[in-house]
Coordinates of C-alpha atoms in Angstrom, one line a residue:
M1 CA 5.3 -14.1 -29.3
V2 CA 1.8 -12.7 -28.6
K3 CA -0.2 -12.5 -31.8
D4 CA -4.0 -12.7 -31.5
G5 CA -4.9 -9.7 -29.4
K6 CA -6.3 -7.3 -32.0
G7 CA -9.3 -5.3 -30.7
K8 CA -9.5 -7.2 -27.5
I9 CA -9.3 -6.5 -23.7
V10 CA -7.0 -9.2 -22.4
L11 CA -7.0 -10.7 -18.9
I12 CA -3.4 -11.5 -17.9
G13 CA -3.4 -12.6 -14.3
M14 CA -3.7 -16.1 -13.0
N15 CA -7.1 -16.8 -11.5
P16 CA -6.5 -18.6 -8.2
I17 CA -8.5 -21.7 -7.5
S18 CA -9.5 -20.2 -4.2
G19 CA -10.0 -16.7 -3.0
R20 CA -9.1 -17.7 0.6
S21 CA -5.6 -17.4 2.0
D22 CA -3.4 -20.3 2.9
A23 CA -3.8 -19.4 6.6
N24 CA -7.6 -19.6 6.3
W25 CA -7.3 -23.0 4.5
K26 CA -4.9 -24.4 7.1
E27 CA -7.1 -23.2 10.0
S28 CA -10.5 -24.4 8.7
A29 CA -10.0 -27.2 6.2
S30 CA -9.7 -30.9 7.1
A31 CA -6.1 -32.3 6.8
Q32 CA -7.2 -34.1 3.6
G33 CA -8.8 -31.0 2.2
Y34 CA -5.8 -28.8 2.9
E35 CA -3.4 -31.3 1.3
K36 CA -5.6 -31.5 -1.8
Y37 CA -5.8 -27.7 -2.0
Q38 CA -2.0 -27.4 -1.8
A39 CA -1.6 -29.9 -4.6
L40 CA -4.1 -28.2 -6.8
K41 CA -2.5 -24.8 -6.1
S42 CA 1.0 -26.0 -6.9
G43 CA -0.2 -27.7 -10.1
Q44 CA -2.0 -24.5 -11.2
L45 CA 1.1 -22.3 -10.6
K46 CA 3.4 -24.7 -12.6
Q47 CA 0.9 -24.7 -15.5
W48 CA 0.6 -20.9 -15.4
E49 CA 4.4 -20.4 -15.4
L50 CA 4.6 -22.8 -18.3
S51 CA 1.9 -21.0 -20.2
M52 CA 3.7 -17.7 -19.6
T53 CA 6.8 -19.0 -21.2
Y54 CA 4.8 -19.8 -24.4
T55 CA 3.9 -16.1 -24.8
G56 CA 7.6 -15.2 -25.0
S57 CA 7.0 -12.5 -22.3
T58 CA 7.0 -12.1 -18.6
R59 CA 4.2 -10.5 -16.5
R60 CA 6.1 -7.2 -16.7
T61 CA 6.6 -7.3 -20.5
L62 CA 3.3 -8.9 -21.5
P63 CA 1.2 -5.6 -21.5
L64 CA 3.5 -4.0 -24.1
A65 CA 3.6 -7.2 -26.2
L66 CA -0.2 -7.2 -26.2
E67 CA -0.3 -3.5 -27.2
T68 CA 1.9 -4.3 -30.1
A69 CA -0.4 -7.2 -31.0
G70 CA -3.4 -4.8 -31.2
A71 CA -5.1 -5.2 -27.8
V72 CA -7.1 -2.2 -26.7
G73 CA -6.7 -2.8 -23.0
V74 CA -5.3 -5.1 -20.3
I75 CA -6.9 -6.2 -17.0
D76 CA -4.7 -7.7 -14.3
S77 CA -5.1 -8.7 -10.7
Y78 CA -2.1 -9.2 -8.4
W79 CA -3.7 -10.7 -5.3
T80 CA -2.0 -10.7 -1.9
E81 CA -4.1 -13.6 -0.5
L82 CA -6.3 -11.3 1.5
P83 CA -9.8 -10.1 0.5
G84 CA -9.9 -6.9 -1.4
L85 CA -6.1 -6.4 -1.5
T86 CA -4.2 -6.1 -4.8
R87 CA -0.7 -5.0 -5.6
I88 CA -0.3 -1.9 -7.7
F89 CA 2.7 -1.4 -10.0
D90 CA 3.2 0.7 -13.2
A91 CA 1.4 -0.3 -16.4
K92 CA 4.4 -1.3 -18.6
S93 CA 2.4 -0.3 -21.7
K94 CA 2.9 2.8 -23.8
Q95 CA -0.6 3.6 -25.1
I96 CA -3.2 1.2 -24.0
P97 CA -4.6 1.2 -20.4
V98 CA -3.8 -1.5 -17.9
F99 CA -6.4 -1.8 -15.1
N100 CA -5.6 -3.7 -11.9
I101 CA -8.7 -4.9 -10.2
A102 CA -9.6 -6.9 -7.0
L103 CA -9.5 -10.7 -7.2
E104 CA -13.2 -10.9 -6.5
D105 CA -14.1 -8.9 -9.7
Y106 CA -11.3 -10.4 -11.7
S107 CA -12.4 -13.9 -10.9
L108 CA -15.9 -13.2 -12.1
L109 CA -14.7 -11.8 -15.4
H110 CA -12.3 -14.8 -15.8
R111 CA -15.1 -17.4 -15.3
M112 CA -17.4 -15.6 -17.8
A113 CA -14.7 -15.4 -20.4
V114 CA -13.7 -19.0 -20.0
R115 CA -17.3 -20.1 -20.4
G116 CA -17.8 -18.0 -23.5
V117 CA -20.3 -15.6 -22.0
K118 CA -18.4 -12.7 -23.6
P119 CA -19.0 -10.1 -20.9
R120 CA -19.3 -6.5 -21.8
I121 CA -17.5 -4.2 -19.4
L122 CA -17.2 -0.4 -19.0
L123 CA -13.8 0.7 -18.1
Q124 CA -13.3 4.3 -17.0
G125 CA -9.8 5.6 -16.4
K126 CA -8.7 9.2 -16.0
S127 CA -5.1 10.0 -16.9
K128 CA -3.1 12.5 -18.7
E129 CA 0.3 12.3 -20.2
L130 CA 2.4 15.1 -18.7
G131 CA 5.7 14.0 -20.2
T132 CA 8.8 13.4 -18.2
A133 CA 8.6 14.8 -14.7
K134 CA 11.5 15.7 -12.5
T135 CA 12.0 13.9 -9.2
Y136 CA 13.8 15.4 -6.3
N137 CA 15.7 14.6 -3.2
S138 CA 14.9 16.6 0.0
I139 CA 18.0 17.1 2.0
A140 CA 18.2 18.6 5.5
E141 CA 21.5 19.3 7.4
I142 CA 22.5 20.0 10.9
K143 CA 26.1 21.2 10.7
G144 CA 28.6 19.4 12.9
K145 CA 30.3 21.6 15.5
E146 CA 33.7 19.8 15.7
K147 CA 33.8 17.7 12.6
P148 CA 31.6 19.4 10.0
N149 CA 33.0 17.5 7.1
E150 CA 32.1 14.1 8.5
Y151 CA 28.6 12.8 8.3
V152 CA 25.9 10.6 9.8
V153 CA 23.1 10.1 7.3
L154 CA 19.4 9.4 8.1
S155 CA 17.7 7.8 5.1
A156 CA 14.2 7.2 3.9
H157 CA 12.3 7.7 0.6
L158 CA 9.6 10.1 -0.4
D159 CA 7.9 8.3 -3.3
S160 CA 5.5 5.4 -3.3
W161 CA 3.2 3.6 -5.7
D162 CA 0.0 5.3 -6.4
G163 CA -2.4 2.5 -5.4
A164 CA -2.7 4.2 -2.0
S165 CA -1.0 7.0 -0.1
G166 CA 2.2 5.1 0.8
A167 CA 1.7 5.3 4.5
T168 CA 4.1 2.4 5.5
D169 CA 6.1 2.6 2.3
N170 CA 7.6 4.9 3.1
A171 CA 5.9 7.8 4.9
T172 CA 6.6 6.1 8.2
G173 CA 10.3 6.0 7.4
V174 CA 10.3 9.7 6.6
I175 CA 8.4 10.4 9.8
T176 CA 10.9 8.4 11.8
M177 CA 13.9 10.3 10.4
M178 CA 12.2 13.7 10.8
E179 CA 11.2 13.0 14.4
A180 CA 14.7 11.7 15.2
V181 CA 16.1 15.0 14.0
R182 CA 13.6 17.0 16.1
I183 CA 14.7 15.0 19.2
L184 CA 18.4 15.6 18.4
R185 CA 18.0 19.3 17.8
K186 CA 16.4 19.6 21.2
V187 CA 18.8 17.4 23.3
Y188 CA 22.0 17.4 21.3
P189 CA 22.7 21.0 20.2
E190 CA 26.4 20.4 20.0
N191 CA 26.5 17.5 17.5
K192 CA 30.1 16.8 16.7
R193 CA 29.5 15.5 13.1
T194 CA 27.1 16.8 10.5
I195 CA 23.8 15.1 10.5
L196 CA 22.2 14.8 7.0
V197 CA 18.6 13.6 6.4
G198 CA 18.1 12.3 2.9
N199 CA 14.4 11.9 1.9
W200 CA 15.1 10.3 -1.5
G201 CA 13.0 10.6 -4.7
S202 CA 12.6 7.8 -7.3
E203 CA 13.4 5.0 -4.9
E204 CA 10.6 2.9 -6.4
Q205 CA 12.1 3.2 -9.9
G206 CA 15.5 1.8 -8.9
L207 CA 17.0 3.7 -5.9
N208 CA 17.7 6.6 -8.3
G209 CA 17.6 9.5 -5.8
S210 CA 20.0 7.9 -3.3
S211 CA 22.4 6.5 -5.8
A212 CA 22.5 9.8 -7.6
F213 CA 23.3 11.6 -4.4
V214 CA 26.2 9.2 -3.7
E215 CA 27.5 9.6 -7.2
D216 CA 27.2 13.4 -7.2
H217 CA 28.8 14.0 -3.8
P218 CA 32.1 12.0 -3.5
D219 CA 33.4 14.6 -1.1
I220 CA 30.6 13.7 1.3
A221 CA 30.6 10.0 0.6
K222 CA 34.2 9.5 1.6
N223 CA 33.5 10.9 5.0
I224 CA 30.2 9.3 5.9
Q225 CA 30.4 7.6 9.3
V226 CA 27.2 5.5 8.9
V227 CA 23.8 5.6 7.2
W228 CA 20.6 4.5 8.9
N229 CA 17.8 3.6 6.5
Q230 CA 14.2 2.7 7.4
D231 CA 11.9 1.4 4.7
N232 CA 9.7 -1.6 5.5
G233 CA 6.7 -0.6 7.4
T234 CA 5.3 0.9 10.5
G235 CA 6.5 -1.7 13.0
R236 CA 9.2 -1.3 15.6
I237 CA 12.8 -2.0 14.6
V238 CA 13.7 -5.6 15.3
R239 CA 16.6 -6.5 12.9
I240 CA 19.9 -4.9 11.9
G241 CA 22.4 -6.6 9.7
G242 CA 26.1 -5.8 9.1
S243 CA 25.7 -5.3 5.3
G244 CA 29.0 -7.2 4.7
F245 CA 31.2 -4.9 6.8
E246 CA 33.8 -7.0 8.7
K247 CA 33.9 -4.7 11.8
A248 CA 30.3 -3.7 12.0
Y249 CA 29.7 -5.7 15.1
E250 CA 32.4 -3.8 17.0
Y251 CA 30.5 -0.5 16.8
I252 CA 26.9 -1.3 16.2
G253 CA 27.0 -4.0 18.9
R254 CA 28.4 -1.5 21.3
W255 CA 26.0 1.3 20.4
L256 CA 23.0 -0.9 20.9
Q257 CA 23.9 -1.4 24.5
Y258 CA 22.8 2.2 25.1
L259 CA 19.2 1.7 24.0
P260 CA 16.5 1.2 26.6
E261 CA 16.5 -2.5 27.5
E262 CA 13.0 -3.2 26.3
F263 CA 14.0 -1.9 22.8
R264 CA 17.4 -3.6 22.7
N265 CA 16.1 -7.0 23.7
E266 CA 13.9 -7.2 20.7
I267 CA 16.6 -6.3 18.1
Q268 CA 18.2 -9.3 16.4
T269 CA 21.5 -8.7 14.7
S270 CA 23.4 -10.6 12.0
F271 CA 27.1 -9.8 11.5
P272 CA 28.8 -9.3 9.3
G273 CA 25.9 -10.0 7.0
M274 CA 25.9 -9.6 3.2
P275 CA 25.9 -6.5 1.1
G276 CA 22.5 -5.9 -0.6
T277 CA 22.2 -5.5 -4.3
G278 CA 19.1 -3.4 -4.1
G279 CA 15.8 -3.3 -2.2
S280 CA 16.2 0.0 -0.4
D281 CA 18.3 3.1 -0.3
H282 CA 21.1 1.9 2.0
S283 CA 22.2 -0.3 -0.9
S284 CA 23.2 2.8 -2.8
F285 CA 25.8 3.6 -0.1
V286 CA 26.9 0.0 0.5
Q287 CA 27.9 -0.5 -3.1
K288 CA 30.3 2.4 -2.7
G289 CA 31.8 0.8 0.4
I290 CA 30.0 3.1 2.9
P291 CA 28.7 1.6 6.1
A292 CA 25.0 1.7 5.6
F293 CA 22.4 -0.3 7.4
G294 CA 18.7 -1.2 7.0
L295 CA 16.7 -0.9 10.2
S296 CA 14.2 -3.7 9.6
S297 CA 10.8 -3.6 11.2
I298 CA 8.4 -6.2 12.6
S299 CA 5.9 -7.1 9.9
W300 CA 2.4 -5.9 10.9
D301 CA 1.4 -7.8 7.7
Y302 CA 3.5 -5.4 5.7
G303 CA 4.1 -8.1 3.0
K304 CA 0.5 -8.9 2.3
V305 CA -1.5 -5.8 3.5
T306 CA 0.4 -2.7 2.7
W307 CA 3.5 -3.3 0.6
H308 CA 2.6 -1.8 -2.8
T309 CA -1.1 -2.4 -2.3
N310 CA -4.3 -0.4 -2.5
R311 CA -4.5 -0.4 1.3
D312 CA -1.3 1.3 2.3
T313 CA -3.1 4.2 4.0
Y314 CA -2.8 6.4 7.0
D315 CA -5.0 4.2 9.2
K316 CA -2.4 1.4 9.0
I317 CA 0.3 3.4 10.9
V318 CA 1.1 2.2 14.5
F319 CA 2.3 5.5 15.9
D320 CA 3.7 4.2 19.2
E321 CA 6.1 2.0 17.2
V322 CA 7.1 4.8 14.9
K323 CA 7.9 6.9 18.0
Q324 CA 10.0 4.0 19.3
N325 CA 11.9 3.9 16.0
A326 CA 12.6 7.6 16.1
I327 CA 14.1 7.2 19.6
I328 CA 16.3 4.3 18.4
V329 CA 17.5 6.3 15.4
A330 CA 18.2 9.4 17.6
V331 CA 20.3 7.3 20.0
L332 CA 22.3 5.5 17.3
T333 CA 22.9 8.8 15.5
Y334 CA 24.1 10.5 18.7
L335 CA 26.5 7.7 19.3
A336 CA 27.8 7.6 15.7
C337 CA 28.4 11.4 16.0
E338 CA 30.3 11.0 19.2
E339 CA 32.5 8.1 18.1
P340 CA 36.1 9.3 18.2
A341 CA 37.1 8.2 14.7
L342 CA 35.4 7.1 11.5
V343 CA 34.4 3.5 11.8
S344 CA 36.1 0.7 9.8
R345 CA 35.0 0.2 6.2
E346 CA 36.7 -3.2 5.9
K347 CA 34.6 -5.6 3.8
I348 CA 34.2 -9.3 4.2
V349 CA 35.6 -11.7 1.6
L350 CA 32.4 -12.8 -0.1
P351 CA 31.8 -16.5 -0.6
V352 CA 31.6 -18.4 -3.9
D353 CA 28.2 -18.7 -5.5
K354 CA 26.5 -22.0 -6.4
T355 CA 28.4 -22.1 -9.7
G356 CA 31.7 -22.0 -7.8
K357 CA 32.4 -18.4 -8.9
Q358 CA 33.9 -15.9 -6.4
M359 CA 31.2 -13.3 -5.6
A360 CA 32.1 -9.7 -6.0
W361 CA 31.0 -6.6 -4.1
P362 CA 27.9 -5.2 -5.7
T363 CA 28.2 -2.3 -8.1
N364 CA 25.0 -2.7 -10.0
L365 CA 23.2 0.5 -8.9
Q366 CA 23.4 3.3 -11.4
P367 CA 21.0 6.2 -11.2
K368 CA 18.7 6.6 -14.2
R369 CA 18.9 10.2 -15.5
T370 CA 17.0 11.9 -18.2
S371 CA 18.6 15.3 -17.9
G372 CA 21.8 16.9 -16.7
N373 CA 20.0 19.0 -14.1

């Protein structure tokens, strides 16, 4: 339990022993120097994790515990291993401010505090409590001409963390789906099945928008052909998994043959794959037994540079690759609409887990709601 925090500003992030990335160390250090650094880094992480257990909290719950203990503020740094980049998440406190600052500044404060220098800092934060705000899904529809009550769903999410503008998480996904629809409206005016575009709200808070849609529209859910979801950066699509559907290869594998060769040759598939328990909006459909698939992109340093960081900005978009993704989605959507019958929803028998227990199909996603509207 955290106790001695009254009247204090508390630093809660681990201060890395080096502000250089692993890649930089491996490239430039001697073999002996790199080995020494790795040993020190591993030891520091183990000690930090042990220290965190002594607090009785986790990194997510510690700010609220410190607030309860009387702290007046919290400073954190969630370094991505690249200069000037830090991850931005919500504060987890109720009243006191939580500031997330760059490693370079955090490390200076940390060294001063450890040495008893007692730094004085000025923190300026502008915020206003506006109460509970509604979040919305934005739904577009192109009615099917032959089978209007069967659906192909194009999926992306509108919201992002506010450390930056959310360009690759997930504005590029939204752009991909909107552009795919523009293409389809131009070249496929007689779409057989209804095409729905779901730009979901509150994905970052737990896939709330998409899981609420599935829960609220069972009439649509039971007649969904497939869902295509894109949500991991600006890069071209290079991976598609079967999400645990036994027959996914039979139709996706066939549809992929219609893509331009240079696109198709880059896409790796894994069938039947495993059903996801979260991560992105296709999981909301998968847990209801609806064939839904994440269209995974090549990295472009998504994990370290733009995912939930203060650098996920417009200039990081690679537009030629977003255009390629829109073409892929448009082709796959056309083929899903043209497929004579609804595809199989047969699920794989999941394996036993490491405890020997039979794994069950995930049903963990329940939308968080604060009103009946």
